[in-house]
Short mmCIF file of C-alpha atoms and ligand atoms in Angstrom, two decimals:
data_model
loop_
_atom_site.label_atom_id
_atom_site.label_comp_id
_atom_site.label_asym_id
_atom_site.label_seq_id
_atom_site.Cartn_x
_atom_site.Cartn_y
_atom_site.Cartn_z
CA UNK A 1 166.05 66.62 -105.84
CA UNK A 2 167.14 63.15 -104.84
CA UNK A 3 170.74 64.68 -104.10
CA UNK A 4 169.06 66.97 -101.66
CA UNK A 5 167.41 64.56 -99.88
CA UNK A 6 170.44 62.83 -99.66
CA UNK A 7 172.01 65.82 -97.95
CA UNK A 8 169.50 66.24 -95.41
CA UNK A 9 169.59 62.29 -94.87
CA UNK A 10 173.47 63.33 -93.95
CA UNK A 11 172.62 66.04 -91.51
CA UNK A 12 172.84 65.68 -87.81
CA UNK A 13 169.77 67.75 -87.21
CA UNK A 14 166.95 68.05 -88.75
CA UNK A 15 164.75 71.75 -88.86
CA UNK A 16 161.07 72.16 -89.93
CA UNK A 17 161.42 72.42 -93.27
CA UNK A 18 164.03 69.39 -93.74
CA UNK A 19 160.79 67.54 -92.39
CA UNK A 20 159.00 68.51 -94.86
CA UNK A 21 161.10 67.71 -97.64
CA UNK A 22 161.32 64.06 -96.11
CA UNK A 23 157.52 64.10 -95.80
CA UNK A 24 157.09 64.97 -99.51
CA UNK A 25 159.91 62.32 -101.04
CA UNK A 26 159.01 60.32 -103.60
CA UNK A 27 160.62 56.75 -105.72
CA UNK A 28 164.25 56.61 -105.05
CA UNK A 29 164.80 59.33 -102.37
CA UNK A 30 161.81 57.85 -100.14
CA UNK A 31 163.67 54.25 -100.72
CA UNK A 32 166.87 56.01 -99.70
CA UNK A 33 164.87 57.19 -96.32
CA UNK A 34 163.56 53.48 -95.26
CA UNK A 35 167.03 52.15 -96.08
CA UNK A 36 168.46 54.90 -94.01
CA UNK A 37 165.52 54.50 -90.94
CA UNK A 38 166.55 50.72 -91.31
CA UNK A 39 170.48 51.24 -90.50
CA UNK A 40 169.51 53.63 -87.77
CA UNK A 41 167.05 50.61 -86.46
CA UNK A 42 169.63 47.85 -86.48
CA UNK A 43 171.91 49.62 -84.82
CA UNK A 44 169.58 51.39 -81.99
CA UNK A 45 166.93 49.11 -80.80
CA UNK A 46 168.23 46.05 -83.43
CA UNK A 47 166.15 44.13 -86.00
CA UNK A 48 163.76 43.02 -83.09
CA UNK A 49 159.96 42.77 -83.39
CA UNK A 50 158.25 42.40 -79.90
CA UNK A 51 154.70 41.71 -79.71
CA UNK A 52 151.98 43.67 -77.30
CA UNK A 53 148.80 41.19 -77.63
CA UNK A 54 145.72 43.27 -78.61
CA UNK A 55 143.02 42.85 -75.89
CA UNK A 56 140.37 44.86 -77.72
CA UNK A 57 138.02 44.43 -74.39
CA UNK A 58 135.65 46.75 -74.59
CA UNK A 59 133.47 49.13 -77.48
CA UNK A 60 131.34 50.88 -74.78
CA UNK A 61 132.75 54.93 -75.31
CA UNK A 62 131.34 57.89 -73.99
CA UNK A 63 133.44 59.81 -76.66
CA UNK A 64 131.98 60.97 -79.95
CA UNK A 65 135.27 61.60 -82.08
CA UNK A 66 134.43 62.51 -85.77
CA UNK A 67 136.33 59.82 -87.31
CA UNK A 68 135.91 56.31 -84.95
CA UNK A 69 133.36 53.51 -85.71
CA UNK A 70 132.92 52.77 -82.18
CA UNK A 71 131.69 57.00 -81.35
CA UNK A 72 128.99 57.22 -78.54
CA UNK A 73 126.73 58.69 -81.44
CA UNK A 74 126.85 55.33 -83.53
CA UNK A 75 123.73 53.57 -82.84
CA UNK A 76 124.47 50.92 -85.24
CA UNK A 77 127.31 49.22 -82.95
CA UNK A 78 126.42 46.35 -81.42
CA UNK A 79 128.15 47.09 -78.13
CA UNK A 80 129.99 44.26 -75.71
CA UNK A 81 132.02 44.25 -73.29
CA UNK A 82 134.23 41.18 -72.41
CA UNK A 83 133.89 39.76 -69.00
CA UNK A 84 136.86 39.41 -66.45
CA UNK A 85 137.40 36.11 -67.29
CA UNK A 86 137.76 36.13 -70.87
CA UNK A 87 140.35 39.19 -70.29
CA UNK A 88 142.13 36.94 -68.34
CA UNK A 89 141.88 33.99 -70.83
CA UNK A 90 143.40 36.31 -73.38
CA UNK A 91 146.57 37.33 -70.91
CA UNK A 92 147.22 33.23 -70.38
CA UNK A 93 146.98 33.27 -73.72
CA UNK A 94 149.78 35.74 -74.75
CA UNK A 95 151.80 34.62 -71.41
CA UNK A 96 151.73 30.76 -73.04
CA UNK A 97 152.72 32.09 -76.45
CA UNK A 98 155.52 34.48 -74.92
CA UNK A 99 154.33 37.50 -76.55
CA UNK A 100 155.40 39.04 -73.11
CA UNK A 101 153.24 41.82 -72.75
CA UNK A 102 149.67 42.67 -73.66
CA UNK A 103 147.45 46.20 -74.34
CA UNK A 104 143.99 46.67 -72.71
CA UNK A 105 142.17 48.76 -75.21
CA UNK A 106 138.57 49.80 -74.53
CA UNK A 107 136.10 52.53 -75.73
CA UNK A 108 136.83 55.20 -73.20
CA UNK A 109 135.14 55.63 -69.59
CA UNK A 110 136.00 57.23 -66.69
CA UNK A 111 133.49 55.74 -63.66
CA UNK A 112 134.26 54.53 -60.99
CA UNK A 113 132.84 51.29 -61.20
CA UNK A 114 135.41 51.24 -64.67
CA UNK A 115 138.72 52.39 -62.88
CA UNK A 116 137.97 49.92 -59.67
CA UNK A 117 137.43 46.82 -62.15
CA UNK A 118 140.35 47.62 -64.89
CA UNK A 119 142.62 48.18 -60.85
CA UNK A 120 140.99 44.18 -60.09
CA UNK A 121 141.85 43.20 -63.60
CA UNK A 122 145.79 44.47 -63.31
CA UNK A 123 146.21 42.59 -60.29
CA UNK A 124 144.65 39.35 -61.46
CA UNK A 125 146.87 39.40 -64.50
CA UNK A 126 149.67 40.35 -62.70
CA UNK A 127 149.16 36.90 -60.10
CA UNK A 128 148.23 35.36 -63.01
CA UNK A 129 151.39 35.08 -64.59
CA UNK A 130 154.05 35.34 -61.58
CA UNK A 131 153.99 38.84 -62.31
CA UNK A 132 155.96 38.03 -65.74
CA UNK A 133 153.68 39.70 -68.32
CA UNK A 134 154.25 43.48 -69.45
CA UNK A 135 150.43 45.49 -68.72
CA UNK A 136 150.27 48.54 -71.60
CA UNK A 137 146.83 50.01 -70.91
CA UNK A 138 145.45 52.63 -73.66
CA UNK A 139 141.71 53.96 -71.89
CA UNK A 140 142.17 57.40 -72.58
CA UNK A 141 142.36 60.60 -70.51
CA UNK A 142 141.64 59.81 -66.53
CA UNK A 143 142.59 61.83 -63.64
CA UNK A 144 146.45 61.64 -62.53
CA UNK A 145 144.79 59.97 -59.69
CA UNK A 146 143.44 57.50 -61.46
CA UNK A 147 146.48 56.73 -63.83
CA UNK A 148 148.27 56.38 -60.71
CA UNK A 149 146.69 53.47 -59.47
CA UNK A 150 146.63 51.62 -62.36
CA UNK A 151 150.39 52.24 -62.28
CA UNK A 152 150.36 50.80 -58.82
CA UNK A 153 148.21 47.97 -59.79
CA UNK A 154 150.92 46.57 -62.50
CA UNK A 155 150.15 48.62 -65.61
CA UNK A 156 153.77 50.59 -67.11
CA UNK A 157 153.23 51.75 -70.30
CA UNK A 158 150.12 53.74 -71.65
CA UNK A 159 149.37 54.71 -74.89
CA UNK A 160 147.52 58.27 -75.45
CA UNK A 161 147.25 59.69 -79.14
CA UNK A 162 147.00 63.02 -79.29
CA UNK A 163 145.50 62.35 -82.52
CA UNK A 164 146.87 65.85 -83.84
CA UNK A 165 149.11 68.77 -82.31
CA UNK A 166 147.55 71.12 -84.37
CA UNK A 167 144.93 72.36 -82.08
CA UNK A 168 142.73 73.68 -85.28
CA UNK A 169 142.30 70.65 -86.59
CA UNK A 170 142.13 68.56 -83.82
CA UNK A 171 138.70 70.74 -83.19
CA UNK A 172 137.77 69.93 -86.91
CA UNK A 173 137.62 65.74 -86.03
CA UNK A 174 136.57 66.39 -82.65
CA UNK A 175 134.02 67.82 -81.01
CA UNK A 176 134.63 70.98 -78.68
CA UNK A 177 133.89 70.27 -75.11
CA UNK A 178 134.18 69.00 -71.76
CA UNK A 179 135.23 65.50 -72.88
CA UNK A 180 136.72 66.43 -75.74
CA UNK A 181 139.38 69.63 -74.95
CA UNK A 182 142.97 69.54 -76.40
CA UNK A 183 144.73 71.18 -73.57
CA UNK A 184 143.42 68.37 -71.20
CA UNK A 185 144.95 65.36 -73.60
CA UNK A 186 147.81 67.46 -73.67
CA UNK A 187 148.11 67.73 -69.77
CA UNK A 188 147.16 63.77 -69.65
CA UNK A 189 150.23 62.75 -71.52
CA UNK A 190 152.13 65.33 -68.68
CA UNK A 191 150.49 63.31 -65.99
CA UNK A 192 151.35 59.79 -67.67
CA UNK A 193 154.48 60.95 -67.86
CA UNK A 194 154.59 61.83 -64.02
CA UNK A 195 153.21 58.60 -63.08
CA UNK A 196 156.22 57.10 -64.50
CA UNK A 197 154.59 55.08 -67.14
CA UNK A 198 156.61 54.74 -70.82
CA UNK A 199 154.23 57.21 -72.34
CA UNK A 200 153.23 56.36 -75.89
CA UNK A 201 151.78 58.87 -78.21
CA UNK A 202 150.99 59.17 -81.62
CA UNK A 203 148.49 60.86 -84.68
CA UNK A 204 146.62 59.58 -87.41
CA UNK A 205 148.15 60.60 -91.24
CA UNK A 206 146.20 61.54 -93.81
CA UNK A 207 143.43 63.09 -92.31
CA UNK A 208 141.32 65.37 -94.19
CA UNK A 209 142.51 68.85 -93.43
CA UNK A 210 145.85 67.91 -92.41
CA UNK A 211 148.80 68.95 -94.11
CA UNK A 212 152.42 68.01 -94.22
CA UNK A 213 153.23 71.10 -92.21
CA UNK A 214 150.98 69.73 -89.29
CA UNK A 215 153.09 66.49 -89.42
CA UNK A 216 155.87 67.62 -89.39
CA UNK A 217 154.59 69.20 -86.19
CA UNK A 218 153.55 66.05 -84.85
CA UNK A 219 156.97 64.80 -85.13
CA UNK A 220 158.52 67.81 -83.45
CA UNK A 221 156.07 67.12 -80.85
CA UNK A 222 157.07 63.53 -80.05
CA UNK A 223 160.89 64.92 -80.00
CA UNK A 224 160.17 68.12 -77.48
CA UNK A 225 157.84 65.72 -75.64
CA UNK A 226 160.59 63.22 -74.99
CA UNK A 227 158.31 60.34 -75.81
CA UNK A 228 159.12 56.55 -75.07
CA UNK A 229 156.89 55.07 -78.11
CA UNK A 230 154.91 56.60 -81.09
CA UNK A 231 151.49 54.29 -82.46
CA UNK A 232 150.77 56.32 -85.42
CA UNK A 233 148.78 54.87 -88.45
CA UNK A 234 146.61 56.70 -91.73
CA UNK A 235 143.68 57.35 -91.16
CA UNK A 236 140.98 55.38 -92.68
CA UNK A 237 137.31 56.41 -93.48
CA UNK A 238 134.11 54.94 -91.36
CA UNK A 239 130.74 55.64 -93.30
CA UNK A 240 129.07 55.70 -90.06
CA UNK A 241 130.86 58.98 -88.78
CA UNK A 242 130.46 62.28 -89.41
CA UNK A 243 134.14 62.57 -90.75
CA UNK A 244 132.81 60.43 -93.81
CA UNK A 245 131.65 63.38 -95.10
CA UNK A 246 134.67 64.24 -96.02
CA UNK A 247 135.87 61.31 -98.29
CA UNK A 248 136.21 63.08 -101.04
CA UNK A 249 138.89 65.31 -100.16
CA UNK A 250 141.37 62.48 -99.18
CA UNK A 251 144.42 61.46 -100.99
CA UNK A 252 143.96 57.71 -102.14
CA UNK A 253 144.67 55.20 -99.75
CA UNK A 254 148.35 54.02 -101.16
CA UNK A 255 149.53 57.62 -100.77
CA UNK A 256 147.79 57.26 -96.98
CA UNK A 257 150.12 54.21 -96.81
CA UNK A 258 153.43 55.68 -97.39
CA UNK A 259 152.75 58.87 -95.95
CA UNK A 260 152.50 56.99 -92.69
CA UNK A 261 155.25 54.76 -93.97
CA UNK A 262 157.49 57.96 -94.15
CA UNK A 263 156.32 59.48 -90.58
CA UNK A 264 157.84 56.35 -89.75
CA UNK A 265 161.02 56.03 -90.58
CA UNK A 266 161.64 59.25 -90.30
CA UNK A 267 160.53 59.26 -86.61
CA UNK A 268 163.09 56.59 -86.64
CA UNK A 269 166.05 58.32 -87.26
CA UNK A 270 164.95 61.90 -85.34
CA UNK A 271 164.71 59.57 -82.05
CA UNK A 272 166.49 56.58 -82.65
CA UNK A 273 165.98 54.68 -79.68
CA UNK A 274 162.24 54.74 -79.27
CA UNK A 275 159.27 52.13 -79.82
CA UNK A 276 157.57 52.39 -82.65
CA UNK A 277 154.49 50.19 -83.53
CA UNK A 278 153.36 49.30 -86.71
CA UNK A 279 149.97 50.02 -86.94
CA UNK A 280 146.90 47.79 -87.56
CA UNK A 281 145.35 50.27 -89.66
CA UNK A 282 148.55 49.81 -91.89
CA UNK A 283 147.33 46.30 -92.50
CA UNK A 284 143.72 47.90 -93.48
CA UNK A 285 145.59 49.32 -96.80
CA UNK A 286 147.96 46.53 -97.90
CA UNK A 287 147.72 43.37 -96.88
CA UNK A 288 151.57 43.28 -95.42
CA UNK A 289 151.54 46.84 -94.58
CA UNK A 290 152.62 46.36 -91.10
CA UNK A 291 155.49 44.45 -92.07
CA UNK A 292 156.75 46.97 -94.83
CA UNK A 293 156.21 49.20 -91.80
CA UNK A 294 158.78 46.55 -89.64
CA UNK A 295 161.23 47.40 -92.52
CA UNK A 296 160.74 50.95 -92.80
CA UNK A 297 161.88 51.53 -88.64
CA UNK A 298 158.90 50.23 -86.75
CA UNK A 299 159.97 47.53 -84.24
CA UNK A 300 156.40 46.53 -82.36
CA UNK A 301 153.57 44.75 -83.63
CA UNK A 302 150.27 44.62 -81.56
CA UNK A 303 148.81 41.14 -82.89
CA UNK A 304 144.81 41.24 -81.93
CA UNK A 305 144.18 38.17 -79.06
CA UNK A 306 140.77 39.32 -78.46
CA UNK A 307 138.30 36.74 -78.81
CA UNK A 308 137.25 35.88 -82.65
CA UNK A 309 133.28 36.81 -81.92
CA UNK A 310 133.96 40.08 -80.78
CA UNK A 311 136.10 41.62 -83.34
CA UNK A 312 133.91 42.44 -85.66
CA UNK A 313 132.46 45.25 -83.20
CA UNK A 314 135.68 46.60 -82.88
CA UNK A 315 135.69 48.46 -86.15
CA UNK A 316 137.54 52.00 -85.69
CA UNK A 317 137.65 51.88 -89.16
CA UNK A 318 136.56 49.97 -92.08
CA UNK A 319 138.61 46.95 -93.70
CA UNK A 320 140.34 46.11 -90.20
CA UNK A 321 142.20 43.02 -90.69
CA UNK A 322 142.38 39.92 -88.74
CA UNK A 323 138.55 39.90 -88.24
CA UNK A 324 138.19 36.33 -88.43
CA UNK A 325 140.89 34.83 -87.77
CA UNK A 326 141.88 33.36 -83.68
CA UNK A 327 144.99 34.73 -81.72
CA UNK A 328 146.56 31.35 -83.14
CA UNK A 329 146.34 31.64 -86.55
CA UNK A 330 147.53 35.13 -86.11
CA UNK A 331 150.38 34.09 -84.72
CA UNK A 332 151.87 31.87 -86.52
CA UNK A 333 150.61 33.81 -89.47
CA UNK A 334 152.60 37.02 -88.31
CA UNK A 335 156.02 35.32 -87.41
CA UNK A 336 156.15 34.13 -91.00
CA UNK A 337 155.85 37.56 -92.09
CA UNK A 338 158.26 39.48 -89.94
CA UNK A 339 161.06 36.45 -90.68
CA UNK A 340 160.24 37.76 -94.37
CA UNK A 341 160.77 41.18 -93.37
CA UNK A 342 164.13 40.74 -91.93
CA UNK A 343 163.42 40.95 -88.36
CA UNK A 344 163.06 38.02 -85.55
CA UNK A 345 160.20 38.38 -83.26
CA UNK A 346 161.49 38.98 -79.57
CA UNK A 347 159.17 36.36 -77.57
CA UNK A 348 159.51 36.58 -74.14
CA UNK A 349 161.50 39.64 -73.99
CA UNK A 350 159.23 42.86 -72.39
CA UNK A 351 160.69 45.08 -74.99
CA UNK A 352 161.17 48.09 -73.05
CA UNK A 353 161.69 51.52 -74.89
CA UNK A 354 165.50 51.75 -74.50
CA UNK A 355 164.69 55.70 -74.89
CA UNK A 356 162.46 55.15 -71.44
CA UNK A 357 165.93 53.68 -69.67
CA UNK A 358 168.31 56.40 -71.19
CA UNK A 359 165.96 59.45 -70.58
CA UNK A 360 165.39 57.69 -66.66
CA UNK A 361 168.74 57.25 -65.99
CA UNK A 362 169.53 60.78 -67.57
CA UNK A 363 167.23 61.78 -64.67
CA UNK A 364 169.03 60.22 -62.23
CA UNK A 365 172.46 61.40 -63.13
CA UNK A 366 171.33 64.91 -62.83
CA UNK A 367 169.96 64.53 -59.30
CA UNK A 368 172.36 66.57 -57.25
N1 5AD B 401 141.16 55.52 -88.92
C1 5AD B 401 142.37 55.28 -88.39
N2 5AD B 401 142.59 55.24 -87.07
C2 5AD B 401 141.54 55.44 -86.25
N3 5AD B 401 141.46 55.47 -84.91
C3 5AD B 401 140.18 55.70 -84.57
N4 5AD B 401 139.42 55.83 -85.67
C4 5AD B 401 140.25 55.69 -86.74
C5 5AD B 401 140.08 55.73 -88.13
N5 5AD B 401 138.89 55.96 -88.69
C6 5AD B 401 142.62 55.36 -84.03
C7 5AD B 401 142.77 56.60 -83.15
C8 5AD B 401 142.71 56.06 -81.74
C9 5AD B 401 143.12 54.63 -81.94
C10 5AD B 401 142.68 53.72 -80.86
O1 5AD B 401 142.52 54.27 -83.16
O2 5AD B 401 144.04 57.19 -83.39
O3 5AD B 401 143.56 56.72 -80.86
FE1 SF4 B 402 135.98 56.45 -78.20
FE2 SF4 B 402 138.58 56.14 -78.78
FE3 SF4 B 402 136.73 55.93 -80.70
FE4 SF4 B 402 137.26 58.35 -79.64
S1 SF4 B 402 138.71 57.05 -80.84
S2 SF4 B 402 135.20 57.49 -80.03
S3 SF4 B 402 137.67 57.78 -77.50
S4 SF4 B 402 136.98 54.56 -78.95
FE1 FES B 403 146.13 37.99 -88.21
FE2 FES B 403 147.83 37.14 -90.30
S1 FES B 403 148.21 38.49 -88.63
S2 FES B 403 145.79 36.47 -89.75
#
């Protein structure tokens, strides 16, 4: 066994099934696959760690996905949303500390009164910091219109999960309608893409119903899609969703770990020169779970600088870490673990996906 996984670590390309087999390995060959994902980092994208400061501003959602905390349906969430100013706080914040970029995250919406103030907000933060600081903004599926302006307005990189590629199951954790339709995610990602943000994607592992198979799909999805970055992380249970019902036919939460650890690295060496974040939800499992992550491919950390009162009604999912600590003890916290890990954390460096540049300038070179 562990000599075949050897060969297909060898192989140039990788089919379906060779997927698969990576997805299933176990003890030595599955040590043999972060080692390998670890080469192929160094010499890609090099042992780098760049931050994206968390700006969890928002838990307001009109959504009602099976599996989030934060679902429309939850009546239990004590719902907040931060004001313009404390946004802004958080941006001098990461600017000061050189984490170089930021994420907006937020419940999703799609008023206008939301897409005019998160345009006002991209500006400010923009002027803010002598237009220095990197704007990812992950708010869901909006109109091309829409995604356009916020491009406009500063924002470069967006983050869109498709949560799953397998259209079955993605009806089994979601709801089927209007705000929640597969094609139309699909087609957002097309128009992110179009809008010429980095476009992120990603899936959660480990979800009941899911299979290897459908993984290995995701991961041929990210390489037909051409992606810039993946965010992909296991899936953890939220008693107060109707996924919960479900607990019972999970596979324990260690073997949710490296599963995800896996999808990883092996992302890592099918498209070597990509972003690849180490989820939060990693940290959920094992308490340096996004640093194993670091040294299993993974080269971006999203450290949470929203303010210390609000986290706790941020919960996607249950056991999220970091709830009561401040950005600063985070921090200094975090660069202690990467340096463990092997890596040096990037401050002040955007940390652009060097697949975004190659696949850009690809573009170019074929313009007649
Ligand atoms: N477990 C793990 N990840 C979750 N997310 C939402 N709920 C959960 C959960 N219960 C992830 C989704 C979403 C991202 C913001 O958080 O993938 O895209
Ligand atoms: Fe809303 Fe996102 Fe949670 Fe879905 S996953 S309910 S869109 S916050
Ligand atoms: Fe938040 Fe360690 S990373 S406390």
């Amino acid at each position: 066994m562990s000599e075949r996984i050897q060969k297909i670590l060898e192989k140039e390309d990788w089919n379906r099934n060779d997927l698969i087999q990576l997805l299933n390995a176990t003890g030595e060959q599955q040590q043999d696959l972060f080692k390998k994902a670890h080469e192929i980092k160094e010499k890609y994208v090099g042992l780098k760690t760049y931050y994206r400061g968390l700006v969890e501003f928002s838990n307001y959602c009109y959504k009602n996905c099976y599996y989030c905390g934060i679902r429309a349906g939850n009546k239990n969430v004590e719902r907040y949303d931060l004001t313009d100013e404390q946004i802004l706080e958080a941006v001098q914040f990461a600017h000061q500390n050189k984490y170089a970029s930021v994420v907006f995250q937020g419940g999703e919406r799609d008023d206008k009164e939301f897409i005019e103030r998160i345009e006002n907000i991209l500006y400010k933060a923009k002027a803010l910091t002598n237009n220095e600081i990197g704007i990812t903004l992950s708010l869901g599926e909006q109109t091309l219109e829409t995604y356009q302006r916020w491009f406009e307005a500063g924002a470069h990189r967006y983050l869109l999960r498709i949560e799953t590629t397998n259209k079955e199951l993605f009806y089994k954790i979601h709801p089927q309608n209007r705000k929640h339709n597969f094609e139309r995610r699909i087609q957002a990602l097309y128009d992110l893409k179009r809008s010429g943000y980095q476009t992120g994607t990603g899936v959660m592992i480990a979800l009941p119903f899911q299979t290897t198979e459908h993984l290995a799909d995701d991961l041929l999805f990210f390489k037909n899609f051409d992606v810039d970055m993946v965010g992909m992380g296991p899936y953890i249970e939220h008693k107060e969703t109707p996924l919960y019902e479900f607990k019972d036919a999970l596979i324990p939460l260690k073997d949710r770990f490296y599963l995800s650890l896996r999808m990883i690295a092996i992302l890592r060496i099918l498209m070597k020169d990509i972003n690849i974040a180490a989820a939060t939800a990693l940290q959920a499992i094992d308490p340096i779970g996004r640093e194993k992550a670091v040294k299993a491919g993974a080269n971006v950390i999203m450290p949470n600088i929203t303010p210390t009162i609000n986290r706790t009604n941020y919960q996607l999912y249950e056991n999220k870490p970091c709830i009561d600590e401040g950005a600063d003890d985070c921090t200094t916290c975090l660069e202690a673990r990467i340096t463990i890990a092997g890596d040096t954390v990037a401050y002040g460096e955007w940390g652009d996906s060097p697949h975004f540049k190659n696949r850009t300038k690809k573009a170019e070179d074929i313009k007649p």
